mmCIF file of C-alpha atoms in Angstrom:
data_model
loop_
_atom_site.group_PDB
_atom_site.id
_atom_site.type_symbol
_atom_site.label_atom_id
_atom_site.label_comp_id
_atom_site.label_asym_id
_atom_site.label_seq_id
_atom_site.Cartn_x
_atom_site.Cartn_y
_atom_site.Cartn_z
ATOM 1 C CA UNK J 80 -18.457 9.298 -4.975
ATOM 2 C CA UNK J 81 -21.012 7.748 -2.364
ATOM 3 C CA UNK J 82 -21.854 4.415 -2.496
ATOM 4 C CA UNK J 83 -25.299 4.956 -3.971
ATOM 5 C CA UNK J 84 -23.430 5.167 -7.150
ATOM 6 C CA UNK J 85 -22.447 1.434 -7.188
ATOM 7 C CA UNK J 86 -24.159 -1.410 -8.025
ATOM 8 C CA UNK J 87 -24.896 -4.136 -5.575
ATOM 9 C CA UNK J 88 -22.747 -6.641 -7.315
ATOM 10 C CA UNK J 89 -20.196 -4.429 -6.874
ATOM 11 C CA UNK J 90 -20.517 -3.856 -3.234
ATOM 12 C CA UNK J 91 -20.322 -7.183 -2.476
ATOM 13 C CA UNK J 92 -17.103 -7.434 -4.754
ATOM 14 C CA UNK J 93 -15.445 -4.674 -2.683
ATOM 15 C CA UNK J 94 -16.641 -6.217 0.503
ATOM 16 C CA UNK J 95 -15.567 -10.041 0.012
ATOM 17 C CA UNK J 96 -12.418 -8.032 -1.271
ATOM 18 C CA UNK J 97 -11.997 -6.503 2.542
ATOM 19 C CA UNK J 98 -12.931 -9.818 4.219
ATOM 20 C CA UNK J 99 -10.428 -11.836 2.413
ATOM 21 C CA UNK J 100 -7.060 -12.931 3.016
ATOM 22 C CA UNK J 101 -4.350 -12.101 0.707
ATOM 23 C CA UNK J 102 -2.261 -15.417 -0.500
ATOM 24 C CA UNK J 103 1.049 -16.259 2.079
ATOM 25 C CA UNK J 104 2.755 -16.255 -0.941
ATOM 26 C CA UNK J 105 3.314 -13.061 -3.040
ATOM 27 C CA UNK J 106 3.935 -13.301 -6.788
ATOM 28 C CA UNK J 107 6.343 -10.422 -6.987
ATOM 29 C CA UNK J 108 4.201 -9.484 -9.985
ATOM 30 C CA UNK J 109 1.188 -8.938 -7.707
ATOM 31 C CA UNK J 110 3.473 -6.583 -5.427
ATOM 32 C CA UNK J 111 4.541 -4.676 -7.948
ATOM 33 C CA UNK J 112 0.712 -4.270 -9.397
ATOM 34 C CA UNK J 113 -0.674 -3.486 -6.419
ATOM 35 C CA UNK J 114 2.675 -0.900 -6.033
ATOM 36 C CA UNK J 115 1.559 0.679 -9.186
ATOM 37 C CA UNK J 116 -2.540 1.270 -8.086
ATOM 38 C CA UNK J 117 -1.170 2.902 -4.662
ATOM 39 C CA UNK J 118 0.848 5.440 -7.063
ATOM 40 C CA UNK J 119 -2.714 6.188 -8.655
ATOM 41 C CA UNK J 120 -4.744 5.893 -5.840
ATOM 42 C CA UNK J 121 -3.175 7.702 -3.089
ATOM 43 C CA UNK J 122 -0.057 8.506 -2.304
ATOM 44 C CA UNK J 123 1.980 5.931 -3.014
ATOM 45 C CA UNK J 124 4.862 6.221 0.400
ATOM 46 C CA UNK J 125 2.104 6.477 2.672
ATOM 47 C CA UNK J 126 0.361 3.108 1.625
ATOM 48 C CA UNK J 127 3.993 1.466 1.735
ATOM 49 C CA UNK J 128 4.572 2.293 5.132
ATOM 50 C CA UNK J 129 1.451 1.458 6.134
ATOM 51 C CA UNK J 130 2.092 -1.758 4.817
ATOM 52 C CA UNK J 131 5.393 -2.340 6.455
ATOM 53 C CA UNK J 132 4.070 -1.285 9.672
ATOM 54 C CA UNK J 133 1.027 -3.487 8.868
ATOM 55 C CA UNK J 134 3.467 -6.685 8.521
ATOM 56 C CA UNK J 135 6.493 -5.774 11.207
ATOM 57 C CA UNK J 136 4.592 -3.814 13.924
ATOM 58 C CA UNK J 137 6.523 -1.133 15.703
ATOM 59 C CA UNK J 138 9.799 -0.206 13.544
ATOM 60 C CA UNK J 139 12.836 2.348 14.024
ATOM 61 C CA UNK J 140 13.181 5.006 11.518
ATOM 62 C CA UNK J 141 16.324 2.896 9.888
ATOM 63 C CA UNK J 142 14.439 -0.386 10.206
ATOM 64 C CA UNK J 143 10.831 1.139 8.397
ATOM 65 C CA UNK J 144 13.148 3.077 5.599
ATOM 66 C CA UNK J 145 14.699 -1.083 4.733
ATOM 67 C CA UNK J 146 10.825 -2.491 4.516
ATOM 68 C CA UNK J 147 9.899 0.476 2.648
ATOM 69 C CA UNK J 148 12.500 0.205 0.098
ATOM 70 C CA UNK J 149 13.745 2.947 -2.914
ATOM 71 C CA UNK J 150 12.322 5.735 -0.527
ATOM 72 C CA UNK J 151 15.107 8.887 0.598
ATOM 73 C CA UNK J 152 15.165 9.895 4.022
ATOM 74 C CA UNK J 153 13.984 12.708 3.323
ATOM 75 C CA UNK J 154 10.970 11.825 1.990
ATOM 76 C CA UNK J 155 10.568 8.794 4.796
ATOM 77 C CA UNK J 156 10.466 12.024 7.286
ATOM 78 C CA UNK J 157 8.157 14.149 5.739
ATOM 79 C CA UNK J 158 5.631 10.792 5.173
ATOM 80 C CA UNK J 159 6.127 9.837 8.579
ATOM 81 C CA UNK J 160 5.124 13.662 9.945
ATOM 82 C CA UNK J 161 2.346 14.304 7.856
ATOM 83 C CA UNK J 162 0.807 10.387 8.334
ATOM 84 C CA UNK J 163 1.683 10.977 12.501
ATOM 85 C CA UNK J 164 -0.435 14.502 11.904
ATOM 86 C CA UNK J 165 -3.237 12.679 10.361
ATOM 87 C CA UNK J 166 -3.553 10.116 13.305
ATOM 88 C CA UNK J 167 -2.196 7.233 11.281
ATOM 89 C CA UNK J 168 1.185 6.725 13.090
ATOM 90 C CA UNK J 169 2.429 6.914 16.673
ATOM 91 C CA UNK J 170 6.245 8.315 17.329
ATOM 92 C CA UNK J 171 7.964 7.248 20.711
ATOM 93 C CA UNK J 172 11.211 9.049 21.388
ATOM 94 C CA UNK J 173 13.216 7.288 24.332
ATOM 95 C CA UNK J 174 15.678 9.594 26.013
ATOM 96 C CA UNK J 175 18.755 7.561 25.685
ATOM 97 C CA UNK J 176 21.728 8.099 23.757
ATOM 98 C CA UNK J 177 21.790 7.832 20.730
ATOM 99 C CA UNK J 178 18.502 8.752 20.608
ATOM 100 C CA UNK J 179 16.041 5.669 19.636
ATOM 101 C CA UNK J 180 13.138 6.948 18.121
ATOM 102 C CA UNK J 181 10.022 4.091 16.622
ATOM 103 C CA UNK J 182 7.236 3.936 14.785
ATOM 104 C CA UNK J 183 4.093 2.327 14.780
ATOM 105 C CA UNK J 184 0.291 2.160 13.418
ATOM 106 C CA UNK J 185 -2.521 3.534 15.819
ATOM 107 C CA UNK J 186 -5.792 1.865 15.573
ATOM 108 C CA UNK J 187 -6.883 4.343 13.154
ATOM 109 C CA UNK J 188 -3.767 3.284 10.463
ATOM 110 C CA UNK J 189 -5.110 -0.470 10.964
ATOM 111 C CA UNK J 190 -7.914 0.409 9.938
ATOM 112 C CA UNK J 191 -7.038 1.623 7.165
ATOM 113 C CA UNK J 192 -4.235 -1.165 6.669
ATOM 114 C CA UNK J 193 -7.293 -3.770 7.241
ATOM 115 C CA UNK J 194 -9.348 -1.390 4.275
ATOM 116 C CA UNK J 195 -5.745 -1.724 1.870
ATOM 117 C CA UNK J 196 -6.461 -5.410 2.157
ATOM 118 C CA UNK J 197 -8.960 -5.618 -0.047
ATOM 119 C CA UNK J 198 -6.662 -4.470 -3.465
ATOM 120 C CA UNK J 199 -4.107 -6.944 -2.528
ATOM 121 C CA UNK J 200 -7.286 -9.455 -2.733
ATOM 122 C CA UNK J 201 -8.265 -7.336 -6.263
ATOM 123 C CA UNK J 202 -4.607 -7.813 -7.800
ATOM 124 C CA UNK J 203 -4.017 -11.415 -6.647
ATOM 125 C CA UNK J 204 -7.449 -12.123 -8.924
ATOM 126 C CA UNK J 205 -7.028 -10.019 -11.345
ATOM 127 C CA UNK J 206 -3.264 -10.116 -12.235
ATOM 128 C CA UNK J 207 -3.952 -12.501 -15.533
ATOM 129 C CA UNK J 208 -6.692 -10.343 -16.998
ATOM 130 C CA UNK J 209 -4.778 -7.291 -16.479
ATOM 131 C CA UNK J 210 -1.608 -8.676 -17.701
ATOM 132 C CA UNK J 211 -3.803 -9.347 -20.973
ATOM 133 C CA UNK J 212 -5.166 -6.511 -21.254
ATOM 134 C CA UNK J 213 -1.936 -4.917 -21.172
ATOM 135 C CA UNK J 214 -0.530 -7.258 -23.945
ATOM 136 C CA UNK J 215 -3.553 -6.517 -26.239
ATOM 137 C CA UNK J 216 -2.956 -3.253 -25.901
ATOM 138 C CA UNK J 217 0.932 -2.960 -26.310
ATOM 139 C CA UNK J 218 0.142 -5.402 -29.413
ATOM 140 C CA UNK J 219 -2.837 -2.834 -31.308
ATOM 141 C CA UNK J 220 -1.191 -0.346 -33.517
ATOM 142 C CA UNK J 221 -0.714 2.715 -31.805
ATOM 143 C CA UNK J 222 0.205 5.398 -34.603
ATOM 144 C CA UNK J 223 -2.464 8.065 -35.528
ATOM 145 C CA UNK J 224 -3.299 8.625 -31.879
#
């Protein structure tokens, strides 16, 4: 969908969305709204490690799977692979032993941290009105299809 298929009110919407800032402090309702449009809207472990590298910076493997939270190793290494194949993420691998391998966003993943701004900005505004919505809905009878 281009952009010639929005209106200019909404344009502007999507833009003061991307120029705002996002409140200091999260309802934990907002997190887990937002949580739920990334499932929808992309991939869902992608956009949360993009957002824990947004707010921590450079992370170890261990350190990004604790921000991230409820993901398996497993899939933290395949996310990490495919987003360092797409340009998103940088991997440095010092020789030392153990090894100590971290993670962080290259300017193309703050970009598109800076672009994931704007439906933090959406769900801080609209929690209420979806949360009504929702309650209308759960509240309509439902039977008959």
């Amino acid at each position: 969908m281009s952009v010639a298929h929005f209106t200019e009110q909404q344009i502007a919407d999507a833009k003061r969305y991307s120029n705002a800032t996002p409140p200091v402090e999260i309802d934990p309702r907002i997190k887990d709204l937002v949580t739920e449009l990334i499932g929808r809207v992309a991939d869902k472990w992608t956009m949360l490690i993009l957002e824990a590298l947004t707010e921590h910076g450079t992370l170890r493997f261990s350190r990004l799977a604790d921000a991230v939270g409820g993901i398996s190793q497993k899939m933290l290494t395949q996310t990490l692979r495919a987003m360092e194949r797409g340009g998103l993420v940088s991997r440095t691998v010092y020789p030392v032993v153990p090894p100590k391998v971290e993670y962080q966003l290259t300017s193309l993943g703050m970009t598109l941290g800076a672009a994931f701004c704007g439906v933090w900005v959406w769900a801080s505004e609209n929690l209420q009105a979806v949360e009504q919505a929702r309650t209308a809905f759960d509240q309509r009878d439902h039977h008959g299809g």
